[in-house]
Structures are given as C-alpha cells and as structure tokens.
Amino acid sequence: MSYKLQFAELLPYWNVLLYGLVFTIVLTIVSTVVGIAVGTAGAAARTFGPGWLGRIVAVYVELIRNTPFIVQLFFIFFGLPALGLKLSETTAAFLAMVINLGAYSTEIIRAGIEAVPKGHIEAGLSLAMSKWEVLRHIVLNQAFRKIYPALSSQIIIVMLGSAVVSQISAEDLTYAANYIASRNFRNFEVYLLVALAYLLLAMLTRSLLRALGRVIFKAR
Amino acid sequence: MSLVSIRDVRKSFGPNEVLKGVSLDIAKGDAVAIIGRSGSGKSTLLRCINGLETYQSGSIVADGIEVAGANTNLRELRRHVGMVFQQFNLFPHLTAAENVMLAPTVVNKVSKAEARATAAEVLAKVGLSEKMDAYPSELSGGQQQRVAIARSLAMRPKVLLCDEITSALDPELVNEVLRVVEQLAREGMTLILVTHEMRFARDVGTKLVFMHHGKVHEEGAPKEVFAAPRTPELQQFVGQVG
C-alpha cells in the first residue's frame, strides 16, 4: 500500500464538480416537489376517486415499483424516441425522477390517507363538506403528518438514486466524477470526494426535512 | 307536516336485513329518543337520515329534501341535518374554534371573522368559551363531545342527529354533555337521539321509540311508555337496563 493521495489534481475541475453538485440538488428538489404532487394526486385518486381512475393509478404504481430505475430511465431516454418523443438528457432525467418518486409517494401517501379514522371523514361529510373538501381540509393534513418520516426517507433514497442519471449523460454529481476520473485517472480521490459529498448532502437533507416537519406540523 | 318523515324504510347489509320497514314521523321541536338493543338498527336508521348510509326501499324526507340514492343533494341535506357521533371525531390538527369554523368557511363561504364570532357563540353555549384555542388532545372526552356539538350547531341545522353521544364517555363526564343536549331541547331544537341513557330519554325526550329486530316496536310519550310498556320485549328491555 504505497498509494499517495493527490487531491490537488482535482482542483482544476472544481467548476465541473460544483455544476454536478448543483444539478443533483436541483434535480432532487424539483423531483421531490413535483413527485409529491403527483403522489398526492395518485393517492387521492386511489382512495377518493372513481374506481377506473384508481385502477389506472394502481397499474402505474406497480409498473414503476417493480422495475429498476435505470431501466425506466433508459426507456424514457433511449426507448421513447422510437415513438417520436426525443428528450434531452436533462429533461429525461427530471421526468424519470418525477415518475419514479410519484409512484412511490402515491403508495406512501395512500397509506397515510387510509390511516385517517373513517369517523373523521364522516364527520366532515355530515358538516355538508364535499368529498374533496374533506380530503383537502381534514384528511391530507393528518395523512402527511403520519407519513412524513417515511416520505422523508424516500426523498433521500431518490436523491442518492439520482446518481443513475449520469448513465444517460445528464450532468449530475456522479457524471462530474466520471468525467474527471476519465481525464486524470484519479479514481480513488474523485469517488471518495463525491461519496463524501453525497453523504453530506443526505445528512443535510435529513436535518432540513426534520426541521421543516417541525415547522409545518408544530400544532398537536 | 313533519320535519322528518320516514316511510317503510328497508336496509340490508348483504343478506342481513337491518331495517325491516321502519316508519316514523318527527315534528319540529321534537326530541326523539330511540332506544333498543345493539343490532336493532337504531344507528343505521340515524345514518340513513343524513345519507351516510343508503337504503334499498321506502322513503326518507328531511326538511323537504328526499334522501334517496345517488340523486340526493347531500350537501343541501346535510346543511340542515347535523350529526354528532359516539367517537366525537374532532379534527385533531385544528383547535376547538377551528373545528367549529371549518364548515362555515368552507361550505358557506363566510369570512374568517364571522366564522370566529359564530364559533365563540356556539362554544359559549356549550360552556367552553375558555377552550377556544385548545387542541382536541388537550380536552377531556366530555369537552371534546361538547365541541363536536358546537361544531354541528355552527351550521344552524334544523335537525340534530345524536348517535350514542355519551357511550364513549367516562360516567362522570356524561352529565355535562346531557345538560347541553337538554338545553338544546328546551330551546326547541329538533333532536333525534340514539341513546342508552334511559332516565334522560324519559325526562328530556318528547317522544320515545323502541326499536326491535329492525322495526319500530313501540312508540309514544316517554313517561307513559316507560311507566307501562305494552310489549313484552320492551318490558324485558326496560327491566334489564332501567
């Protein structure tokens, strides 16, 4: 073992790393926000919507949850052009992330909705509120409160899983690492650094989400 | 002309017929106490009146609105027919005042300020003025149930359905809830109560209904019915619980 660490060789590529880091962060934030919106709509459709819509959502959820993310990504980026839908690497990466998190969060949020006591829904209906008003004002708040920890974990999983988008040359943090390693061959240093960056990012996200949860759900 | 008119209502859950032709007329200002063994269909009947359950045949008309299947204007019906439940069902993420304000702001589109004034008024009526900003978890069962009553009253219903509203309470908390209901009855609110509180049914009710095997088995003025039950089933029931 006489390997000599040379982190200095990474310095010329700081802007590549920074771009990758920002890309990963933005990718995570956007897919979290849009993905949870999709998940909320999906969960609402499965629990409060008409049966046919619920079944369509169920098929979507099962399709995504039972196939590898990288295959979903490749299908969107390499497969869809056959149907005339040609997407840029960046668009394909965002779309795949949203579709993936949308499916998982549909299941998580649905579990939260189903955990709300039926009596609360009946109480809302008895007050002349419509199904959708009950969902919005009574059910969702309680549901999100219950499943917030599970959803937070899923966001971290998706953030770490986003490394896969480097495989279609979307320019995230892992893509930056691959790019640098292929030029200066300092694989050890660059992947160590990037691993640390993901670790830090995950820990930071976790504490941010926890703090956010305390603010949103402060009332008991 | 009765405020709630129930005609030969039949209702089954699968092969199990729970209501076997129930007919009942409730006039404005009545306080109807429905008693009977568990499984006799009391709660199901109550839930049919505000459309939480559907029924297979017969008819229910409440405040001029026919409660019948998919075409019923449930929103309009429920603006006039309030309901209080055994399990309180307060919304845990909202304070007492917010629980009361929710339906008026969402359904009737009144302003927050106006809704808060109404909440203050109805919460005062149930004796909880000082608990407006408390969360349900900070209230006793009796207080929670009184908030639930106030929440229904805020919609100014013509009829209030009460489904065993003291059954989930500790014995020492029952009276504070019954006093509120008694006051409502005195003020002329039309009440339909499924209850196991026999003394309350006798003293406060203007009409007593004994349900047995999915039918109205006996009905009449509470004091007379309790003093001299005509049917052996009611005699036995009163003997057991009275």
Tab-separated table of C-alpha atoms in Angstrom:
chain	number	residue	atom	x	y	z
A	1	MET	CA	0.000	0.000	0.000
A	2	SER	CA	2.003	2.892	-1.192
A	3	TYR	CA	-0.726	4.924	-2.895
A	4	LYS	CA	-0.217	8.634	-2.480
A	5	LEU	CA	-3.404	10.692	-2.260
A	6	GLN	CA	-3.309	13.660	-4.581
A	7	PHE	CA	-6.448	15.715	-4.096
A	8	ALA	CA	-4.710	18.683	-5.682
A	9	GLU	CA	-5.237	17.046	-9.058
A	10	LEU	CA	-8.977	17.590	-8.638
A	11	LEU	CA	-8.633	21.328	-8.190
A	12	PRO	CA	-8.683	22.265	-11.865
A	13	TYR	CA	-12.074	20.559	-12.100
A	14	TRP	CA	-13.781	22.400	-9.210
A	15	ASN	CA	-16.280	24.012	-11.548
A	16	VAL	CA	-17.275	20.645	-13.032
A	17	LEU	CA	-17.869	19.285	-9.525
A	18	LEU	CA	-19.810	22.369	-8.466
A	19	TYR	CA	-22.021	22.160	-11.548
A	20	GLY	CA	-22.683	18.479	-10.841
A	21	LEU	CA	-23.494	19.201	-7.213
A	22	VAL	CA	-25.950	21.958	-8.115
A	23	PHE	CA	-27.500	19.746	-10.791
A	24	THR	CA	-28.077	16.944	-8.274
A	25	ILE	CA	-29.560	19.356	-5.735
A	26	VAL	CA	-31.910	20.992	-8.240
A	27	LEU	CA	-32.860	17.588	-9.663
A	28	THR	CA	-33.731	16.381	-6.159
A	29	ILE	CA	-35.723	19.468	-5.195
A	30	VAL	CA	-37.744	19.615	-8.404
A	31	SER	CA	-38.485	15.892	-8.488
A	32	THR	CA	-39.418	15.979	-4.800
A	33	VAL	CA	-41.896	18.831	-5.227
A	34	VAL	CA	-43.425	17.595	-8.479
A	35	GLY	CA	-43.170	13.924	-7.473
A	36	ILE	CA	-45.055	14.500	-4.236
A	37	ALA	CA	-47.691	16.492	-6.116
A	38	VAL	CA	-48.079	13.508	-8.461
A	39	GLY	CA	-48.129	11.174	-5.456
A	40	THR	CA	-50.813	13.219	-3.721
A	41	ALA	CA	-52.985	13.223	-6.825
A	42	GLY	CA	-52.377	9.499	-7.288
A	43	ALA	CA	-53.211	8.687	-3.677
A	44	ALA	CA	-56.333	10.871	-3.814
A	45	ALA	CA	-57.448	9.098	-6.983
A	46	ARG	CA	-56.931	5.681	-5.415
A	47	THR	CA	-58.803	6.472	-2.218
A	48	PHE	CA	-61.403	9.119	-3.128
A	49	GLY	CA	-61.605	8.904	-6.927
A	50	PRO	CA	-63.720	6.714	-9.216
A	51	GLY	CA	-62.752	3.052	-9.494
A	52	TRP	CA	-61.469	3.176	-13.068
A	53	LEU	CA	-59.070	6.012	-12.251
A	54	GLY	CA	-57.853	4.170	-9.167
A	55	ARG	CA	-57.084	1.118	-11.287
A	56	ILE	CA	-55.089	3.154	-13.805
A	57	VAL	CA	-53.050	4.644	-10.949
A	58	ALA	CA	-52.541	1.161	-9.472
A	59	VAL	CA	-51.088	-0.063	-12.766
A	60	TYR	CA	-48.729	2.935	-12.900
A	61	VAL	CA	-47.567	2.350	-9.327
A	62	GLU	CA	-46.957	-1.374	-9.812
A	63	LEU	CA	-45.169	-0.798	-13.120
A	64	ILE	CA	-42.717	1.620	-11.508
A	65	ARG	CA	-42.249	-0.161	-8.203
A	66	ASN	CA	-41.468	-3.483	-9.847
A	67	THR	CA	-38.899	-2.357	-12.407
A	68	PRO	CA	-35.357	-0.960	-11.923
A	69	PHE	CA	-34.984	2.796	-12.027
A	70	ILE	CA	-32.195	2.573	-14.592
A	71	VAL	CA	-34.465	0.644	-16.951
A	72	GLN	CA	-37.187	3.298	-16.549
A	73	LEU	CA	-34.614	5.961	-17.314
A	74	PHE	CA	-33.276	4.126	-20.367
A	75	PHE	CA	-36.794	3.502	-21.628
A	76	ILE	CA	-37.594	7.215	-21.444
A	77	PHE	CA	-34.311	8.375	-22.947
A	78	PHE	CA	-33.454	5.619	-25.440
A	79	GLY	CA	-36.813	3.957	-25.945
A	80	LEU	CA	-39.298	6.800	-26.405
A	81	PRO	CA	-37.532	8.332	-29.448
A	82	ALA	CA	-38.842	5.304	-31.355
A	83	LEU	CA	-42.302	6.806	-30.801
A	84	GLY	CA	-41.039	10.188	-31.941
A	85	LEU	CA	-40.568	11.547	-28.406
A	86	LYS	CA	-36.978	12.714	-28.262
A	87	LEU	CA	-35.987	14.244	-24.933
A	88	SER	CA	-32.756	15.901	-23.842
A	89	GLU	CA	-30.689	14.113	-21.157
A	90	THR	CA	-31.730	16.715	-18.606
A	91	THR	CA	-35.451	16.515	-19.404
A	92	ALA	CA	-35.348	12.731	-19.429
A	93	ALA	CA	-33.576	12.718	-16.041
A	94	PHE	CA	-36.141	15.045	-14.444
A	95	LEU	CA	-39.053	13.149	-15.970
A	96	ALA	CA	-37.776	9.737	-14.847
A	97	MET	CA	-37.185	11.021	-11.317
A	98	VAL	CA	-40.671	12.549	-11.073
A	99	ILE	CA	-42.340	9.403	-12.428
A	100	ASN	CA	-40.364	7.237	-10.021
A	101	LEU	CA	-40.937	9.283	-6.875
A	102	GLY	CA	-44.541	9.881	-7.944
A	103	ALA	CA	-45.231	6.141	-7.827
A	104	TYR	CA	-43.528	5.511	-4.503
A	105	SER	CA	-45.072	8.539	-2.837
A	106	THR	CA	-48.520	7.529	-4.152
A	107	GLU	CA	-48.235	4.369	-2.074
A	108	ILE	CA	-46.829	6.162	0.971
A	109	ILE	CA	-49.463	8.925	0.939
A	110	ARG	CA	-52.229	6.405	0.299
A	111	ALA	CA	-51.192	4.556	3.447
A	112	GLY	CA	-51.427	7.849	5.328
A	113	ILE	CA	-54.888	8.622	3.950
A	114	GLU	CA	-56.126	5.157	4.878
A	115	ALA	CA	-54.811	5.611	8.420
A	116	VAL	CA	-57.125	8.602	8.991
A	117	PRO	CA	-60.094	7.379	11.054
A	118	LYS	CA	-63.200	6.851	8.915
A	119	GLY	CA	-65.179	8.774	11.536
A	120	HIS	CA	-63.287	11.983	10.715
A	121	ILE	CA	-64.349	11.661	7.088
A	122	GLU	CA	-67.968	11.012	8.098
A	123	ALA	CA	-67.861	13.985	10.460
A	124	GLY	CA	-66.668	16.191	7.608
A	125	LEU	CA	-69.335	14.860	5.234
A	126	SER	CA	-72.002	15.373	7.918
A	127	LEU	CA	-70.972	19.021	8.052
A	128	ALA	CA	-72.032	19.306	4.401
A	129	MET	CA	-68.472	19.290	3.102
A	130	SER	CA	-67.842	17.583	-0.247
A	131	LYS	CA	-65.518	14.592	-0.574
A	132	TRP	CA	-62.779	16.807	-1.985
A	133	GLU	CA	-63.177	19.417	0.734
A	134	VAL	CA	-62.919	16.652	3.322
A	135	LEU	CA	-59.791	15.345	1.612
A	136	ARG	CA	-58.167	18.747	1.447
A	137	HIS	CA	-59.056	20.179	4.850
A	138	ILE	CA	-59.301	17.113	7.082
A	139	VAL	CA	-57.594	14.090	5.586
A	140	LEU	CA	-54.409	15.272	3.867
A	141	ASN	CA	-53.017	17.204	6.808
A	142	GLN	CA	-53.402	14.217	9.104
A	143	ALA	CA	-52.133	11.824	6.436
A	144	PHE	CA	-48.954	13.819	5.781
A	145	ARG	CA	-48.316	14.129	9.491
A	146	LYS	CA	-48.395	10.346	9.800
A	147	ILE	CA	-46.254	9.512	6.786
A	148	TYR	CA	-43.794	12.418	6.897
A	149	PRO	CA	-40.884	10.271	8.200
A	150	ALA	CA	-41.472	7.622	5.515
A	151	LEU	CA	-41.706	10.276	2.821
A	152	SER	CA	-38.509	11.928	4.066
A	153	SER	CA	-36.651	8.606	3.763
A	154	GLN	CA	-37.983	8.144	0.250
A	155	ILE	CA	-36.719	11.594	-0.741
A	156	ILE	CA	-33.204	10.660	0.446
A	157	ILE	CA	-33.391	7.338	-1.416
A	158	VAL	CA	-34.404	9.143	-4.599
A	159	MET	CA	-31.654	11.738	-4.134
A	160	LEU	CA	-28.986	9.029	-3.839
A	161	GLY	CA	-30.593	7.021	-6.633
A	162	SER	CA	-30.372	10.064	-8.908
A	163	ALA	CA	-26.695	9.133	-9.470
A	164	VAL	CA	-28.044	6.759	-12.103
A	165	VAL	CA	-28.943	9.663	-14.430
A	166	SER	CA	-25.223	10.021	-15.158
A	167	GLN	CA	-25.693	6.932	-17.342
A	168	ILE	CA	-27.560	8.977	-19.937
A	169	SER	CA	-25.013	11.808	-19.568
A	170	ALA	CA	-27.245	14.077	-17.512
A	171	GLU	CA	-24.594	16.218	-15.860
A	172	ASP	CA	-25.102	15.433	-12.183
A	173	LEU	CA	-22.514	14.916	-9.448
A	174	THR	CA	-21.720	11.331	-10.476
A	175	TYR	CA	-21.383	12.391	-14.093
A	176	ALA	CA	-18.847	15.001	-12.950
A	177	ALA	CA	-16.908	12.313	-11.083
A	178	ASN	CA	-16.877	10.020	-14.133
A	179	TYR	CA	-15.798	12.924	-16.321
A	180	ILE	CA	-12.880	13.890	-14.062
A	181	ALA	CA	-11.729	10.308	-13.463
A	182	SER	CA	-11.646	9.627	-17.180
A	183	ARG	CA	-9.307	12.573	-17.635
A	184	ASN	CA	-6.865	12.458	-14.722
A	185	PHE	CA	-7.366	8.813	-13.694
A	186	ARG	CA	-7.528	9.829	-10.012
A	187	ASN	CA	-10.433	7.425	-9.443
A	188	PHE	CA	-9.770	6.947	-5.754
A	189	GLU	CA	-9.706	10.632	-4.890
A	190	VAL	CA	-12.605	11.691	-7.047
A	191	TYR	CA	-15.015	8.940	-5.982
A	192	LEU	CA	-14.026	9.365	-2.337
A	193	LEU	CA	-14.770	13.064	-2.599
A	194	VAL	CA	-18.059	12.517	-4.377
A	195	ALA	CA	-19.087	9.830	-1.897
A	196	LEU	CA	-18.443	12.309	0.902
A	197	ALA	CA	-20.465	14.921	-0.965
A	198	TYR	CA	-23.464	12.521	-1.220
A	199	LEU	CA	-23.079	11.611	2.450
A	200	LEU	CA	-23.101	15.244	3.471
A	201	LEU	CA	-25.986	16.008	1.143
A	202	ALA	CA	-28.037	13.142	2.565
A	203	MET	CA	-27.383	14.165	6.162
A	204	LEU	CA	-28.128	17.791	5.385
A	205	THR	CA	-31.369	16.870	3.595
A	206	ARG	CA	-32.429	14.717	6.515
A	207	SER	CA	-31.957	17.505	9.065
A	208	LEU	CA	-33.566	20.062	6.756
A	209	LEU	CA	-36.613	17.842	6.301
A	210	ARG	CA	-36.814	17.249	10.036
A	211	ALA	CA	-36.702	20.995	10.747
A	212	LEU	CA	-39.288	21.624	8.021
A	213	GLY	CA	-41.524	18.967	9.550
A	214	ARG	CA	-41.344	20.654	12.928
A	215	VAL	CA	-42.443	23.954	11.413
A	216	ILE	CA	-45.267	22.525	9.274
A	217	PHE	CA	-46.662	20.164	11.907
A	218	LYS	CA	-45.971	22.226	15.003
A	219	ALA	CA	-49.550	22.015	16.251
A	220	ARG	CA	-50.504	18.875	18.109
B	1	MET	CA	-96.390	18.434	8.326
B	2	SER	CA	-93.469	16.607	9.913
B	3	LEU	CA	-89.888	17.808	9.685
B	4	VAL	CA	-88.540	14.305	9.163
B	5	SER	CA	-90.754	11.670	7.642
B	6	ILE	CA	-89.595	8.054	7.421
B	7	ARG	CA	-91.782	5.652	5.422
B	8	ASP	CA	-91.335	1.886	5.381
B	9	VAL	CA	-87.551	2.031	5.086
B	10	ARG	CA	-85.734	-1.212	4.425
B	11	LYS	CA	-81.990	-1.624	4.501
B	12	SER	CA	-79.748	-4.670	4.185
B	13	PHE	CA	-76.049	-5.226	4.615
B	14	GLY	CA	-75.592	-8.156	2.269
B	15	PRO	CA	-78.020	-10.900	3.291
B	16	ASN	CA	-78.574	-9.281	6.686
B	17	GLU	CA	-81.677	-7.087	6.745
B	18	VAL	CA	-81.117	-4.442	9.427
B	19	LEU	CA	-84.129	-2.210	8.853
B	20	LYS	CA	-87.312	-4.129	8.078
B	21	GLY	CA	-89.771	-1.411	7.199
B	22	VAL	CA	-89.319	1.478	9.594
B	23	SER	CA	-91.827	4.325	9.632
B	24	LEU	CA	-91.508	7.341	11.874
B	25	ASP	CA	-92.656	10.964	11.889
B	26	ILE	CA	-90.743	13.669	13.667
B	27	ALA	CA	-92.224	17.114	14.121
B	28	LYS	CA	-90.359	20.368	14.528
B	29	GLY	CA	-89.216	20.768	18.127
B	30	ASP	CA	-89.455	17.056	18.919
B	31	ALA	CA	-86.735	15.412	20.998
B	32	VAL	CA	-86.999	11.809	19.917
B	33	ALA	CA	-85.130	9.197	21.919
B	34	ILE	CA	-84.525	5.935	20.089
B	35	ILE	CA	-83.723	3.023	22.360
B	36	GLY	CA	-83.219	-0.661	21.790
B	37	ARG	CA	-80.707	-3.449	21.941
B	38	SER	CA	-77.493	-3.227	19.958
B	39	GLY	CA	-78.106	-4.572	16.493
B	40	SER	CA	-81.722	-3.426	16.457
B	41	GLY	CA	-80.948	-0.888	13.690
B	42	LYS	CA	-81.012	2.363	15.683
B	43	SER	CA	-77.707	3.764	14.456
B	44	THR	CA	-78.278	2.576	10.910
B	45	LEU	CA	-81.610	4.407	10.831
B	46	LEU	CA	-79.938	7.582	12.060
B	47	ARG	CA	-77.197	7.296	9.440
B	48	CYS	CA	-79.809	6.850	6.701
B	49	ILE	CA	-81.399	10.175	7.625
B	50	ASN	CA	-78.322	12.210	6.643
B	51	GLY	CA	-77.284	9.934	3.791
B	52	LEU	CA	-74.224	8.325	5.401
B	53	GLU	CA	-75.945	5.041	4.587
B	54	THR	CA	-78.189	4.292	1.630
B	55	TYR	CA	-81.332	2.204	1.926
B	56	GLN	CA	-82.989	-0.157	-0.501
B	57	SER	CA	-86.654	0.795	-0.335
B	58	GLY	CA	-89.088	3.164	1.324
B	59	SER	CA	-88.513	6.903	1.651
B	60	ILE	CA	-86.999	9.455	3.976
B	61	VAL	CA	-87.799	13.144	3.630
B	62	ALA	CA	-85.908	15.552	5.873
B	63	ASP	CA	-86.740	19.259	5.840
B	64	GLY	CA	-88.355	18.849	2.430
B	65	ILE	CA	-85.380	17.065	0.880
B	66	GLU	CA	-85.867	13.496	-0.222
B	67	VAL	CA	-82.967	11.313	0.840
B	68	ALA	CA	-82.824	8.787	-1.942
B	69	GLY	CA	-79.737	7.326	-3.523
B	70	ALA	CA	-77.344	8.951	-5.922
B	71	ASN	CA	-79.559	11.852	-6.959
B	72	THR	CA	-79.888	13.307	-3.480
B	73	ASN	CA	-78.426	16.720	-2.958
B	74	LEU	CA	-76.451	15.525	0.040
B	75	ARG	CA	-74.745	18.867	0.548
B	76	GLU	CA	-78.050	20.691	0.874
B	77	LEU	CA	-79.481	17.930	3.074
B	78	ARG	CA	-76.538	17.971	5.452
B	79	ARG	CA	-76.651	21.740	5.815
B	80	HIS	CA	-79.989	21.178	7.513
B	81	VAL	CA	-79.301	17.872	9.251
B	82	GLY	CA	-76.348	17.885	11.645
B	83	MET	CA	-74.826	14.848	13.287
B	84	VAL	CA	-72.844	14.164	16.458
B	85	PHE	CA	-71.005	10.865	16.826
B	86	GLN	CA	-70.136	8.477	19.618
B	87	GLN	CA	-66.403	8.947	18.991
B	88	PHE	CA	-66.539	12.797	18.847
B	89	ASN	CA	-64.458	12.787	15.636
B	90	LEU	CA	-62.903	16.182	16.228
B	91	PHE	CA	-60.215	17.048	13.704
B	92	PRO	CA	-57.009	16.667	15.743
B	93	HIS	CA	-54.939	19.174	13.733
B	94	LEU	CA	-57.377	22.023	14.408
B	95	THR	CA	-58.199	23.882	17.620
B	96	ALA	CA	-61.693	23.802	19.091
B	97	ALA	CA	-62.540	27.103	17.394
B	98	GLU	CA	-61.031	25.973	14.076
B	99	ASN	CA	-63.015	22.735	14.247
B	100	VAL	CA	-66.175	24.812	14.587
B	101	MET	CA	-65.140	27.351	11.923
B	102	LEU	CA	-64.158	24.851	9.221
B	103	ALA	CA	-67.553	24.006	7.708
B	104	PRO	CA	-68.952	27.561	7.790
B	105	THR	CA	-65.876	28.907	5.979
B	106	VAL	CA	-65.513	26.025	3.513
B	107	VAL	CA	-69.174	25.223	2.821
B	108	ASN	CA	-70.981	28.506	3.470
B	109	LYS	CA	-68.042	30.707	2.441
B	110	VAL	CA	-68.441	33.059	5.386
B	111	SER	CA	-65.440	35.180	6.352
B	112	LYS	CA	-62.959	34.007	8.995
B	113	ALA	CA	-64.029	36.800	11.320
B	114	GLU	CA	-67.704	35.977	11.010
B	115	ALA	CA	-66.993	32.260	11.488
B	116	ARG	CA	-64.935	33.020	14.574
B	117	ALA	CA	-67.805	35.065	16.019
B	118	THR	CA	-70.164	32.148	15.401
B	119	ALA	CA	-67.635	29.769	16.974
B	120	ALA	CA	-67.425	31.985	20.059
B	121	GLU	CA	-71.208	32.000	20.312
B	122	VAL	CA	-71.745	28.239	19.970
B	123	LEU	CA	-68.773	27.353	22.158
B	124	ALA	CA	-70.197	29.655	24.842
B	125	LYS	CA	-73.480	27.804	24.520
B	126	VAL	CA	-71.767	24.502	25.347
B	127	GLY	CA	-69.803	26.153	28.154
B	128	LEU	CA	-66.368	26.114	26.521
B	129	SER	CA	-65.613	29.791	25.876
B	130	GLU	CA	-62.248	29.499	27.574
B	131	LYS	CA	-61.198	26.484	25.449
B	132	MET	CA	-61.498	28.071	22.012
B	133	ASP	CA	-57.809	27.748	21.229
B	134	ALA	CA	-57.246	24.342	22.797
B	135	TYR	CA	-56.487	21.331	20.628
B	136	PRO	CA	-58.712	18.234	20.976
B	137	SER	CA	-55.870	16.320	22.649
B	138	GLU	CA	-55.898	18.928	25.412
B	139	LEU	CA	-59.590	18.394	26.169
B	140	SER	CA	-61.440	15.768	28.203
B	141	GLY	CA	-63.868	13.449	26.466
B	142	GLY	CA	-66.840	15.452	27.698
B	143	GLN	CA	-65.299	18.692	26.472
B	144	GLN	CA	-64.478	17.135	23.097
B	145	GLN	CA	-68.060	15.984	22.703
B	146	ARG	CA	-69.350	19.438	23.582
B	147	VAL	CA	-67.047	20.934	20.927
B	148	ALA	CA	-68.470	18.390	18.472
B	149	ILE	CA	-71.990	19.561	19.328
B	150	ALA	CA	-70.930	23.190	18.884
B	151	ARG	CA	-69.354	22.293	15.540
B	152	SER	CA	-72.703	20.955	14.317
B	153	LEU	CA	-74.624	23.919	15.731
B	154	ALA	CA	-72.413	26.375	13.820
B	155	MET	CA	-74.093	25.197	10.602
B	156	ARG	CA	-77.506	26.150	12.099
B	157	PRO	CA	-79.119	22.753	11.440
B	158	LYS	CA	-82.870	22.226	11.603
B	159	VAL	CA	-82.368	18.718	12.991
B	160	LEU	CA	-79.526	17.327	15.073
B	161	LEU	CA	-78.843	13.589	14.989
B	162	CYS	CA	-77.020	12.257	18.048
B	163	ASP	CA	-75.587	8.759	17.737
B	164	GLU	CA	-74.913	7.403	21.242
B	165	ILE	CA	-73.035	10.551	22.060
B	166	THR	CA	-72.363	9.645	25.702
B	167	SER	CA	-71.442	5.986	25.196
B	168	ALA	CA	-67.703	6.611	24.864
B	169	LEU	CA	-67.545	8.858	27.931
B	170	ASP	CA	-66.455	8.130	31.469
B	171	PRO	CA	-69.532	8.098	33.725
B	172	GLU	CA	-68.637	11.359	35.469
B	173	LEU	CA	-68.469	13.177	32.111
B	174	VAL	CA	-71.851	12.045	30.818
B	175	ASN	CA	-73.901	14.689	32.589
B	176	GLU	CA	-72.063	17.721	31.219
B	177	VAL	CA	-72.930	16.522	27.699
B	178	LEU	CA	-76.520	15.621	28.569
B	179	ARG	CA	-77.058	19.061	30.103
B	180	VAL	CA	-76.085	20.665	26.806
B	181	VAL	CA	-78.491	18.429	24.892
B	182	GLU	CA	-81.246	19.124	27.406
B	183	GLN	CA	-80.760	22.845	26.947
B	184	LEU	CA	-80.968	22.437	23.162
B	185	ALA	CA	-84.213	20.519	23.566
B	186	ARG	CA	-85.628	23.271	25.763
B	187	GLU	CA	-84.716	25.867	23.155
B	188	GLY	CA	-86.773	23.929	20.625
B	189	MET	CA	-84.042	22.264	18.586
B	190	THR	CA	-85.346	19.148	16.845
B	191	LEU	CA	-83.307	16.226	18.129
B	192	ILE	CA	-83.141	12.562	17.232
B	193	LEU	CA	-81.076	10.714	19.791
B	194	VAL	CA	-79.962	7.116	19.807
B	195	THR	CA	-79.228	6.643	23.467
B	196	HIS	CA	-78.726	4.226	26.312
B	197	GLU	CA	-79.450	6.885	28.928
B	198	MET	CA	-82.938	5.776	29.951
B	199	ARG	CA	-83.504	8.452	32.565
B	200	PHE	CA	-82.525	11.102	30.023
B	201	ALA	CA	-84.851	9.572	27.413
B	202	ARG	CA	-87.697	9.694	29.901
B	203	ASP	CA	-87.092	13.160	31.345
B	204	VAL	CA	-85.982	15.126	28.297
B	205	GLY	CA	-87.481	13.252	25.357
B	206	THR	CA	-90.819	14.331	23.924
B	207	LYS	CA	-91.167	11.006	22.155
B	208	LEU	CA	-89.761	7.562	22.779
B	209	VAL	CA	-89.119	4.992	20.088
B	210	PHE	CA	-88.231	1.405	20.973
B	211	MET	CA	-86.620	-0.469	18.095
B	212	HIS	CA	-86.529	-4.223	17.998
B	213	HIS	CA	-85.343	-6.504	15.171
B	214	GLY	CA	-85.208	-3.703	12.626
B	215	LYS	CA	-88.665	-2.294	13.332
B	216	VAL	CA	-90.286	0.350	15.484
B	217	HIS	CA	-91.685	-1.958	18.096
B	218	GLU	CA	-93.312	0.596	20.342
B	219	GLU	CA	-93.512	4.387	20.449
B	220	GLY	CA	-95.211	7.072	22.436
B	221	ALA	CA	-94.781	9.678	25.156
B	222	PRO	CA	-91.670	8.657	27.143
B	223	LYS	CA	-93.187	8.785	30.620
B	224	GLU	CA	-96.194	6.705	29.631
B	225	VAL	CA	-94.182	4.172	27.651
B	226	PHE	CA	-91.704	3.695	30.469
B	227	ALA	CA	-94.437	3.501	33.098
B	228	ALA	CA	-96.468	0.955	31.185
B	229	PRO	CA	-94.633	-0.776	28.328
B	230	ARG	CA	-97.164	-2.658	26.234
B	231	THR	CA	-94.973	-5.253	24.561
B	232	PRO	CA	-93.103	-7.986	26.451
B	233	GLU	CA	-89.877	-7.097	24.569
B	234	LEU	CA	-89.890	-3.548	25.891
B	235	GLN	CA	-90.905	-4.730	29.362
B	236	GLN	CA	-87.900	-7.017	29.345
B	237	PHE	CA	-85.588	-4.330	27.944
B	238	VAL	CA	-86.666	-1.739	30.496
B	239	GLY	CA	-86.302	-4.341	33.215
B	240	GLN	CA	-82.728	-5.027	32.176
B	241	VAL	CA	-81.441	-1.504	31.717
B	242	GLY	CA	-83.774	0.623	33.843
